[in-house]
Short mmCIF file of C-alpha atoms in Angstrom, two decimals:
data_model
loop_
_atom_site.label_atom_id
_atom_site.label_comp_id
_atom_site.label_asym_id
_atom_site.label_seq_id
_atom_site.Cartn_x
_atom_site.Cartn_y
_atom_site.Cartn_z
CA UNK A 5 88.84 -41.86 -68.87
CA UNK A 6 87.09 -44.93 -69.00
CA UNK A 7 83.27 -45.28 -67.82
CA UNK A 8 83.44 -46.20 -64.03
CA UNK A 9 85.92 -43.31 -63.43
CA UNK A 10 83.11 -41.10 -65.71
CA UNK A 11 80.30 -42.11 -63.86
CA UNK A 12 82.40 -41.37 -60.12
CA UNK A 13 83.39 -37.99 -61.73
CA UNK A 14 79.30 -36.96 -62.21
CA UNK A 15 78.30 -38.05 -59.42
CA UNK A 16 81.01 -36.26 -57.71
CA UNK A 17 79.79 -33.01 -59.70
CA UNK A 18 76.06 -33.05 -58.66
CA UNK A 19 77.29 -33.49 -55.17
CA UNK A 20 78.95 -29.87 -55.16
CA UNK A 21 75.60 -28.54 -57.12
CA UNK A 22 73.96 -26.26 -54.60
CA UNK A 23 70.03 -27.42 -53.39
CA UNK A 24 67.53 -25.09 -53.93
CA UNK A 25 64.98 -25.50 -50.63
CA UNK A 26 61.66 -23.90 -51.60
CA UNK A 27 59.39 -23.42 -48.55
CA UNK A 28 57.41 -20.84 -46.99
CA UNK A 29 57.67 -18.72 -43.65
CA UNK A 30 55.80 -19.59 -41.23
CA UNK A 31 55.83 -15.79 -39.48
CA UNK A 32 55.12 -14.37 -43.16
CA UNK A 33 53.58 -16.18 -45.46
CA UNK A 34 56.06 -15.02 -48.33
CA UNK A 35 57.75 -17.60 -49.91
CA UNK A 36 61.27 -18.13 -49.27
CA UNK A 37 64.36 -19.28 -51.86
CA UNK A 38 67.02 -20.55 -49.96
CA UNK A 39 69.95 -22.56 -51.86
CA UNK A 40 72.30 -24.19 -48.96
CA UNK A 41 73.75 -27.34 -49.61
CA UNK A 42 72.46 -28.65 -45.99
CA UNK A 43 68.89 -28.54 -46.54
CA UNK A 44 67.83 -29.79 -43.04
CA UNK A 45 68.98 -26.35 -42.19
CA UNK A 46 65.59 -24.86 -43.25
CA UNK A 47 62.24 -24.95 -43.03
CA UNK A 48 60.30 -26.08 -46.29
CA UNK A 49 57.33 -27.39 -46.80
CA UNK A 50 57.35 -27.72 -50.62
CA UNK A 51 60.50 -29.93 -50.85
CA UNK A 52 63.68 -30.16 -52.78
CA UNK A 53 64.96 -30.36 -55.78
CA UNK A 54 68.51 -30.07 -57.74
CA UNK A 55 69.11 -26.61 -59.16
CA UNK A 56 70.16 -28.63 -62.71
CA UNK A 57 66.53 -29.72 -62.62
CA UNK A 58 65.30 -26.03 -62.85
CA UNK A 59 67.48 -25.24 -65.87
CA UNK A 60 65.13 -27.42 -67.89
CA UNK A 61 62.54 -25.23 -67.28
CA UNK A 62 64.13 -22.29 -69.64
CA UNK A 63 62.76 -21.46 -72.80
CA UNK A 64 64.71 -20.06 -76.04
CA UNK A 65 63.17 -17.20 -78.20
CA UNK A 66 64.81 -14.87 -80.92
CA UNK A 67 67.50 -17.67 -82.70
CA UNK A 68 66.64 -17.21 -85.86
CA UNK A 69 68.96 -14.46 -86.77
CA UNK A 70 71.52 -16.88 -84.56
CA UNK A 71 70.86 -19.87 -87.45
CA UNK A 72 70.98 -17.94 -90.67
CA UNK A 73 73.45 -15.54 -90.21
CA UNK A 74 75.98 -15.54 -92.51
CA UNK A 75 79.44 -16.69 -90.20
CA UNK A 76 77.25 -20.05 -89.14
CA UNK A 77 76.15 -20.74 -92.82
CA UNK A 78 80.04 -20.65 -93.29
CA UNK A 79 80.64 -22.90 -90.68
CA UNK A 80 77.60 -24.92 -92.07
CA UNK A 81 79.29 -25.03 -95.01
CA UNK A 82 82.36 -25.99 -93.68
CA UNK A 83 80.40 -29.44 -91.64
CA UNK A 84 78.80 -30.41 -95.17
CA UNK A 85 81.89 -30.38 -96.92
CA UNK A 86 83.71 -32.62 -94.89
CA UNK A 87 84.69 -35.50 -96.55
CA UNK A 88 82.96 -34.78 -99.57
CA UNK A 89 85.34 -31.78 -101.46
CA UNK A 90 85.65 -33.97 -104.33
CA UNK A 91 81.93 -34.74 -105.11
CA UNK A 92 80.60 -32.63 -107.97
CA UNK A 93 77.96 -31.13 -106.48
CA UNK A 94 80.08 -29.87 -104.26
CA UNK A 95 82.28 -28.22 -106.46
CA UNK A 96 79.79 -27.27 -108.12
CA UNK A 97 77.89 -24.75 -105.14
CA UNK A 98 81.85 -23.77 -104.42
CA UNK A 99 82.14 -22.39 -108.02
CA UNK A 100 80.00 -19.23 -106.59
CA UNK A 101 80.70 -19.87 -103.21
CA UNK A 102 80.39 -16.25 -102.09
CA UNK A 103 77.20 -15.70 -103.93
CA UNK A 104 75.74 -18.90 -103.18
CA UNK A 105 75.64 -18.51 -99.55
CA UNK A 106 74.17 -15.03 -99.65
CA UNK A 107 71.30 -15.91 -101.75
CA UNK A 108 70.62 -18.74 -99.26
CA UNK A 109 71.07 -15.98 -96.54
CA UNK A 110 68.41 -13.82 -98.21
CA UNK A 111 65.71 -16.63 -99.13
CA UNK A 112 66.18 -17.36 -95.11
CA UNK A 113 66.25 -13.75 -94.21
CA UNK A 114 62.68 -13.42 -95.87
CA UNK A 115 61.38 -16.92 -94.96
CA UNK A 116 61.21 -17.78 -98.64
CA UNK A 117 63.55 -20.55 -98.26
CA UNK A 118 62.00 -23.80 -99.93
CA UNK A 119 63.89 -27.00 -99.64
CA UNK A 120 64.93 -28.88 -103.03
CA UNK A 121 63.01 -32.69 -103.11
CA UNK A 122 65.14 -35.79 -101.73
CA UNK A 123 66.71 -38.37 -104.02
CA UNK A 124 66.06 -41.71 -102.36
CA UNK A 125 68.71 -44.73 -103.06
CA UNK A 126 68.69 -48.35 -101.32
CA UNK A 127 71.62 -48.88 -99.15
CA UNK A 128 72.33 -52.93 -97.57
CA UNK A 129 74.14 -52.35 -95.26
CA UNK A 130 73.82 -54.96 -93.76
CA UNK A 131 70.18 -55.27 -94.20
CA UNK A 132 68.26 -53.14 -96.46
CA UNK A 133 67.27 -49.32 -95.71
CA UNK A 134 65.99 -46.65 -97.98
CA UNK A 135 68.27 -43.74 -97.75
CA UNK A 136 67.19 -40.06 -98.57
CA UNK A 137 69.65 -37.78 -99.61
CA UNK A 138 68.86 -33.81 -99.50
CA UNK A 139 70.50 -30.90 -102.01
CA UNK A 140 73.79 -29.70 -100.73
CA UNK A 141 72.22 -26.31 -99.94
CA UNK A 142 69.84 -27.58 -98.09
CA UNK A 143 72.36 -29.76 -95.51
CA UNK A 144 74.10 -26.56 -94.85
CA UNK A 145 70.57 -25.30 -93.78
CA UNK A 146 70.80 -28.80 -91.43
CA UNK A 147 73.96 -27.76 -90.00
CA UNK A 148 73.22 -24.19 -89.61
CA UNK A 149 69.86 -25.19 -87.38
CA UNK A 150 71.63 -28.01 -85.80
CA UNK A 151 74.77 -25.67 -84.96
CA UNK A 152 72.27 -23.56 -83.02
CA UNK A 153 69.73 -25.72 -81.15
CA UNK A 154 71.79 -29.24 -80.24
CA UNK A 155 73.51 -27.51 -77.68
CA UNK A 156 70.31 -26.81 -76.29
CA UNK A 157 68.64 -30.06 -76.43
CA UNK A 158 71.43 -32.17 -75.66
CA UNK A 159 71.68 -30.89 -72.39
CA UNK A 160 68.31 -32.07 -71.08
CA UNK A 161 69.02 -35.32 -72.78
CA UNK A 162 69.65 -38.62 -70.56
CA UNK A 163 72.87 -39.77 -70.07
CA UNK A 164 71.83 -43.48 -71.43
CA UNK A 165 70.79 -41.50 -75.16
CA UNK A 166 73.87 -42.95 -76.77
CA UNK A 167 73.28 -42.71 -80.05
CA UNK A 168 74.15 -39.47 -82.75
CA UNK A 169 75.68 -37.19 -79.59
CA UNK A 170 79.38 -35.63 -79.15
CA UNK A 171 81.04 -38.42 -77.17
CA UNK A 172 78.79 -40.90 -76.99
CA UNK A 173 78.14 -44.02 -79.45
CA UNK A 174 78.08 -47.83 -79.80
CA UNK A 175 81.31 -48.58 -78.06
CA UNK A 176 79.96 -45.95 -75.19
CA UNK A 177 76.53 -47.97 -75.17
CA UNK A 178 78.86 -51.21 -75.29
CA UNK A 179 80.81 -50.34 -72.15
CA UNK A 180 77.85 -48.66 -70.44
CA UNK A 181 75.55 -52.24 -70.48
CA UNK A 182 78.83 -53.92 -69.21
CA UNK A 183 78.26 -51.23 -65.94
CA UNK A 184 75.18 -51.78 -65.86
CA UNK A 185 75.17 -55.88 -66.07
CA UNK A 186 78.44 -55.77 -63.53
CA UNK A 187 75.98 -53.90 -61.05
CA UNK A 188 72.60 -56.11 -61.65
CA UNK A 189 74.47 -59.20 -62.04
CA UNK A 190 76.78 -58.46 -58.36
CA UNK A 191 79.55 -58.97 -60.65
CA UNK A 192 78.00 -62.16 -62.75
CA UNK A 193 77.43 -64.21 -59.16
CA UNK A 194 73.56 -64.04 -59.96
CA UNK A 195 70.86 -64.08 -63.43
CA UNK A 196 70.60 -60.77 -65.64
CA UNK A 197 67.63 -60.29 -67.43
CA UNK A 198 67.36 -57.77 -70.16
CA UNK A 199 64.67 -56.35 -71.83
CA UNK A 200 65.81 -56.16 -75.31
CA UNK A 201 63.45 -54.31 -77.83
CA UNK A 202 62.87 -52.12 -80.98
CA UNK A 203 60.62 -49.45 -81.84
CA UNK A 204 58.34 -50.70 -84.83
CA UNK A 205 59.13 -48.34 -88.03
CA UNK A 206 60.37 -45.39 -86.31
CA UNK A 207 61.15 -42.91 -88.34
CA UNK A 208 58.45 -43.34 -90.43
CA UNK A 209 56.07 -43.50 -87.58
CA UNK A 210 57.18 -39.92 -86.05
CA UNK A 211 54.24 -37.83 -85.73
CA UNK A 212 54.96 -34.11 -86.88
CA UNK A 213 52.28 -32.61 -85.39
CA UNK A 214 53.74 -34.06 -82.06
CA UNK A 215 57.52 -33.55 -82.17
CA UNK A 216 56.57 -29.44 -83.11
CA UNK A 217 54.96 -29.54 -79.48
CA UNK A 218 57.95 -31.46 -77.91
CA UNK A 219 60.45 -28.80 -79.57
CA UNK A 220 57.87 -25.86 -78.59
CA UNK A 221 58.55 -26.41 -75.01
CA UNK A 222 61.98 -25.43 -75.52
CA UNK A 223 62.17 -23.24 -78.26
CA UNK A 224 59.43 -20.16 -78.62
CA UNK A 225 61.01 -18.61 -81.82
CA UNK A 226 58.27 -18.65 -84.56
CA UNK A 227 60.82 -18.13 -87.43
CA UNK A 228 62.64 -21.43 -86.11
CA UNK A 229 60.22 -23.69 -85.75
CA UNK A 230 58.95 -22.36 -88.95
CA UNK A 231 62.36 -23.61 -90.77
CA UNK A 232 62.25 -26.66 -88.96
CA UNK A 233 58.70 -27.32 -90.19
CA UNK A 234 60.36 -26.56 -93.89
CA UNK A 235 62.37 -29.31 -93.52
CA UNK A 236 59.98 -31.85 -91.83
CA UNK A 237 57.30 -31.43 -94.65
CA UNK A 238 60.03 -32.06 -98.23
CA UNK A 239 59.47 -34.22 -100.33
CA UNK A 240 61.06 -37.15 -101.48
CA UNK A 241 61.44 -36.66 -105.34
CA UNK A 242 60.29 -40.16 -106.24
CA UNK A 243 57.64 -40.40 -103.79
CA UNK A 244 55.23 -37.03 -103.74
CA UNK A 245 52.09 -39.09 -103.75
CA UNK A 246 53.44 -41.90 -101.64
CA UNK A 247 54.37 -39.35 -98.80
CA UNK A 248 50.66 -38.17 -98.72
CA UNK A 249 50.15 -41.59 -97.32
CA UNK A 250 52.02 -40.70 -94.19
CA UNK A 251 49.68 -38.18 -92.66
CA UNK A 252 52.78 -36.06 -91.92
CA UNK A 253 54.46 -38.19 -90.34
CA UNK A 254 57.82 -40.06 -90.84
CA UNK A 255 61.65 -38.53 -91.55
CA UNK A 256 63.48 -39.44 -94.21
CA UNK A 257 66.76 -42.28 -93.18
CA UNK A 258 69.88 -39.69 -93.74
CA UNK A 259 69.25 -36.19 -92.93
CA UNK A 260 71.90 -34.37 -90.11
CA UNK A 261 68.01 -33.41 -88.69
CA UNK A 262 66.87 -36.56 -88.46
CA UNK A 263 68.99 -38.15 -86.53
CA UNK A 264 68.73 -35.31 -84.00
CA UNK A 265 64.70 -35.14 -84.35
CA UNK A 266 65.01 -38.67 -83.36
CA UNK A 267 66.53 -38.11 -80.21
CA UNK A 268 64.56 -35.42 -79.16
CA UNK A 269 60.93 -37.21 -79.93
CA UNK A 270 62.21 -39.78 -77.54
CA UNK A 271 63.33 -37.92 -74.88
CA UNK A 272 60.33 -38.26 -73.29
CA UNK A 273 60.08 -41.70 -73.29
CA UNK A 274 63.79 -41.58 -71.61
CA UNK A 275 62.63 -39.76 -69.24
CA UNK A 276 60.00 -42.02 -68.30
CA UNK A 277 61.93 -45.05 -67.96
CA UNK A 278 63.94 -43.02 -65.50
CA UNK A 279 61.70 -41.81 -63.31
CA UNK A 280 58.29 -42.83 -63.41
CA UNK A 281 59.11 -46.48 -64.25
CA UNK A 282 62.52 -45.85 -62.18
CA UNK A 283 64.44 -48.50 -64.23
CA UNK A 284 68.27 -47.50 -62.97
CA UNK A 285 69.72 -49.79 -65.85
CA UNK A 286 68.74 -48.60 -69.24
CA UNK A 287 70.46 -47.96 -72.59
CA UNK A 288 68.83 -46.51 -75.76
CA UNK A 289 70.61 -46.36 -79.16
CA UNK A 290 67.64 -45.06 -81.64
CA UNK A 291 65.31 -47.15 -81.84
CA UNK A 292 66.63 -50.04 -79.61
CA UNK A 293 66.82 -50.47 -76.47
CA UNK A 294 67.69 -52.37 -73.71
CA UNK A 295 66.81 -52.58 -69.15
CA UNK A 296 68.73 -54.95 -67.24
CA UNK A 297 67.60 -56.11 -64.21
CA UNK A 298 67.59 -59.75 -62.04
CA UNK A 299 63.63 -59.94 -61.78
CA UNK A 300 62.15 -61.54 -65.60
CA UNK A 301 58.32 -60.43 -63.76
CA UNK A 302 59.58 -56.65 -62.99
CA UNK A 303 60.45 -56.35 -66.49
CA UNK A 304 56.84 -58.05 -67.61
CA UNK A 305 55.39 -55.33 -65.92
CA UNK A 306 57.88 -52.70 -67.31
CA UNK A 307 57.38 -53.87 -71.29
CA UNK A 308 53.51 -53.64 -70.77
CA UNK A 309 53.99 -50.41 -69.48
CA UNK A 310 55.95 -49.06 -72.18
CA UNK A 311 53.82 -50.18 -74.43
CA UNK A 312 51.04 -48.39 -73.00
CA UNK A 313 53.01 -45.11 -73.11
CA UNK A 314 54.44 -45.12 -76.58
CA UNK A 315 50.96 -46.06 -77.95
CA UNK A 316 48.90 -43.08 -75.97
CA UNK A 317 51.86 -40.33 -75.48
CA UNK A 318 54.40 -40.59 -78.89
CA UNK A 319 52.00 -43.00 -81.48
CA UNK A 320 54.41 -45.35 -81.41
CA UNK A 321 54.66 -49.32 -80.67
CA UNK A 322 57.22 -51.71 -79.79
CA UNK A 323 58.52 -54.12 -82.56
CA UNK A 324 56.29 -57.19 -81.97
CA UNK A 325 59.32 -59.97 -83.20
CA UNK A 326 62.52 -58.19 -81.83
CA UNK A 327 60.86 -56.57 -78.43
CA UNK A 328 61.60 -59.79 -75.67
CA UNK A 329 62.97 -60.42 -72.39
CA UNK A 330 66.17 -62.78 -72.08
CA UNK A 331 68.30 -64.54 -69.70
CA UNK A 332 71.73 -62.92 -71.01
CA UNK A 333 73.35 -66.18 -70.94
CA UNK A 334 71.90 -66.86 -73.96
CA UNK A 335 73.40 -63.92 -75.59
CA UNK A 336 72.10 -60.34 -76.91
CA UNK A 337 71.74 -58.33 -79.76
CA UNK A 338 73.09 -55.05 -78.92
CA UNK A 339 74.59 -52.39 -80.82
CA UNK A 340 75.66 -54.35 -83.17
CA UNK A 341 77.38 -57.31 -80.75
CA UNK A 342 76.09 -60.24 -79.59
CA UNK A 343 76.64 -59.46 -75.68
CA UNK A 344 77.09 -62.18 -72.70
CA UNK A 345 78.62 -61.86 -68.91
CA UNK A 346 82.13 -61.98 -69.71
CA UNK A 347 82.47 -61.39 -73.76
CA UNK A 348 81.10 -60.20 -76.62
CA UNK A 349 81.29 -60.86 -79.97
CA UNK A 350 80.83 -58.44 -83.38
CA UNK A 351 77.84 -60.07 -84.81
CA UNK A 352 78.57 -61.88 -88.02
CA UNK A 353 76.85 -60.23 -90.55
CA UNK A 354 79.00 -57.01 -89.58
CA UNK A 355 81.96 -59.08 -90.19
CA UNK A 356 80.68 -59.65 -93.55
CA UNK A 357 79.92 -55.89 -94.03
CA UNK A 358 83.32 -55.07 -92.90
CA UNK A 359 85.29 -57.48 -95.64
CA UNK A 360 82.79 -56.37 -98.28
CA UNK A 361 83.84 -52.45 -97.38
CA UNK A 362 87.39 -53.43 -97.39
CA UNK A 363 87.34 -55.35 -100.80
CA UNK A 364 85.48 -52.27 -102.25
CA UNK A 365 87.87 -49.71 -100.71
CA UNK A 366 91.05 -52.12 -102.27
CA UNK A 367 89.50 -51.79 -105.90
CA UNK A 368 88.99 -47.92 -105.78
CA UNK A 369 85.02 -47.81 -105.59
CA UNK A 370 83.03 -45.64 -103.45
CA UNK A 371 81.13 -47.76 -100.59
CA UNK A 372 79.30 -44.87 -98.65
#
């Protein structure tokens, strides 16, 4: 299905989604719930709104025994394998398999569970990026949590999150800005303008003490956010004093949990570009992001207004050299393309990333 016939098929869904009309009697003063999909049919004087919109409301308690039991640490198990059978640490966990697991089991059981410290490497790929890489046991711990509470986030999450989600990606994000541009542009007859910017040292900006309260208004199990504050306080091996310097803050590049952390600290800010700043054409892919729209002044306003936010509500600021507004006919970096009104074209330094991967690959080595 490609993305116009996706976006008729939503709307086509919240259509049929019932209305929930909240408004009082006037003979009784009791308040009345009354969901009818023809709300002019009643009398409310508190308003409207979607019965989707109420679902975000609910809160999750008692999960713990959900994430460490021992038939998702299996399936854990199963997601950290993949693709990696022949590594030798790796074999190495498998050799006790049976007994491995359980012992992880039972140091989660009694919330003695202490993560092993990160080994860092530098990865240029294209350009250059500190990767941390956690114990074995302790990604099956990632998948086991992230098994458990994804499913939860990722239905509150925007439709324009594109990055680290089931079904979604940088082709998605590719074909969604084409929508989007097709509808600001009236079909390229008049200027685009696109905010195009990036999120100054994100990860290592991401304030702890912060995303706890974000995932606190979802999840009110003590023993989870417990494990998930396990994981957000390791240590990287090579850097125990340097880490102090963060103030807890920062995730390490290459955790399952950070990418998903990510995505949930900025699901605020998603939010509101949506509907406080009520930008309809906007695309996030981690860090970066871009709003289209044919006024270069609206989106003046809009990038001073962001920057307000992410300073005061998530601690954050936009990338002062890569955060700018453009007329799209000089092109834009975007998910890894250079993106005009009717092409696009994989940036150049990919190209070079891709023939460097594939001469690797030809002599046998390990590129990932």
């Amino acid at each position: 299905m490609n993305f116009e016939k996706a976006v008729k098929a939503k709307k086509k869904a919240k259509s049929k989604l019932a209305i929930c009309v909240v408004g009082f009697n006037a003979n009784s003063n009791r308040a009345n719930l009354n969901c009818n999909r023809n709300p002019s049919n009643c009398n409310s004087d508190i308003g409207i709104v979607y019965l989707h919109g109420l679902l975000k409301m609910k809160t999750y308690k008692n999960l713990y025994h959900e994430i460490i039991s021992l038939k998702n640490l299996i399936l854990a198990w199963k997601k950290a394998r993949k693709g990696k059978t022949k590594k030798g640490y790796v074999m190495k966990f498998e050799e006790n398999l049976a007994y491995n697991l359980k012992i992880l089991h039972e140091e989660l059981k009694n919330q003695i569970y202490s993560p092993k410290p990160m080994q860092t490497f530098i990865l240029r790929d294209p350009k250059t990026r500190k990767i941390s890489k956690s114990d074995f046991r302790d990604r099956i711990v990632h998948h086991a949590l992230y098994n458990i509470i994804e499913p939860i986030f990722n239905k509150v999450f925007i439709d324009e999150n594109c990055a680290n989600r089931k079904g979604k990606g940088n082709l998605f994000a590719l074909e969604k800005f084409y929508f989007s541009l097709k509808k600001v542009s009236k079909n390229n007859s008049r200027n685009c303008f696109v905010l195009k910017a990036d999120i100054k040292h994100y990860f290592e900006e991401i304030n702890h003490k912060m995303l706890l309260e974000i995932i606190k208004r979802k999840i009110r199990c003590e023993q989870t956010i417990w494990l998930i504050n396990q994981i957000l306080k390791n240590k990287i091996e090579s850097e125990r004093e340097t880490r102090i310097l963060y103030n807890n803050e920062g995730m390490p590049l290459g955790n399952l949990t950070s990418q998903f952390f990510a995505n949930v600290y900025l699901d605020k800010f998603d939010k509101f570009i949506k509907h406080e700043l009520k930008a309809k054409y906007y695309i996030r892919y981690v860090d970066d992001f871009v709003i289209l729209h044919k006024s270069k002044e609206q989106l003046k306003e809009w990038k001073k207004e962001i920057e307000v936010f992410l300073k005061e509500k998530l601690a954050l600021e936009l990338h002062p050299d890569k955060s700018r507004i453009i007329n799209l006919s000089r092109g834009v970096d975007f998910v890894g393309f250079r993106i005009f009104y009717y092409f696009s074209l994989l940036r150049k330094r990919n190209i070079r990333n891709m023939e460097r991967k594939i001469i690797l690959f030809n002599e046998g080595e390990n590129f990932l």
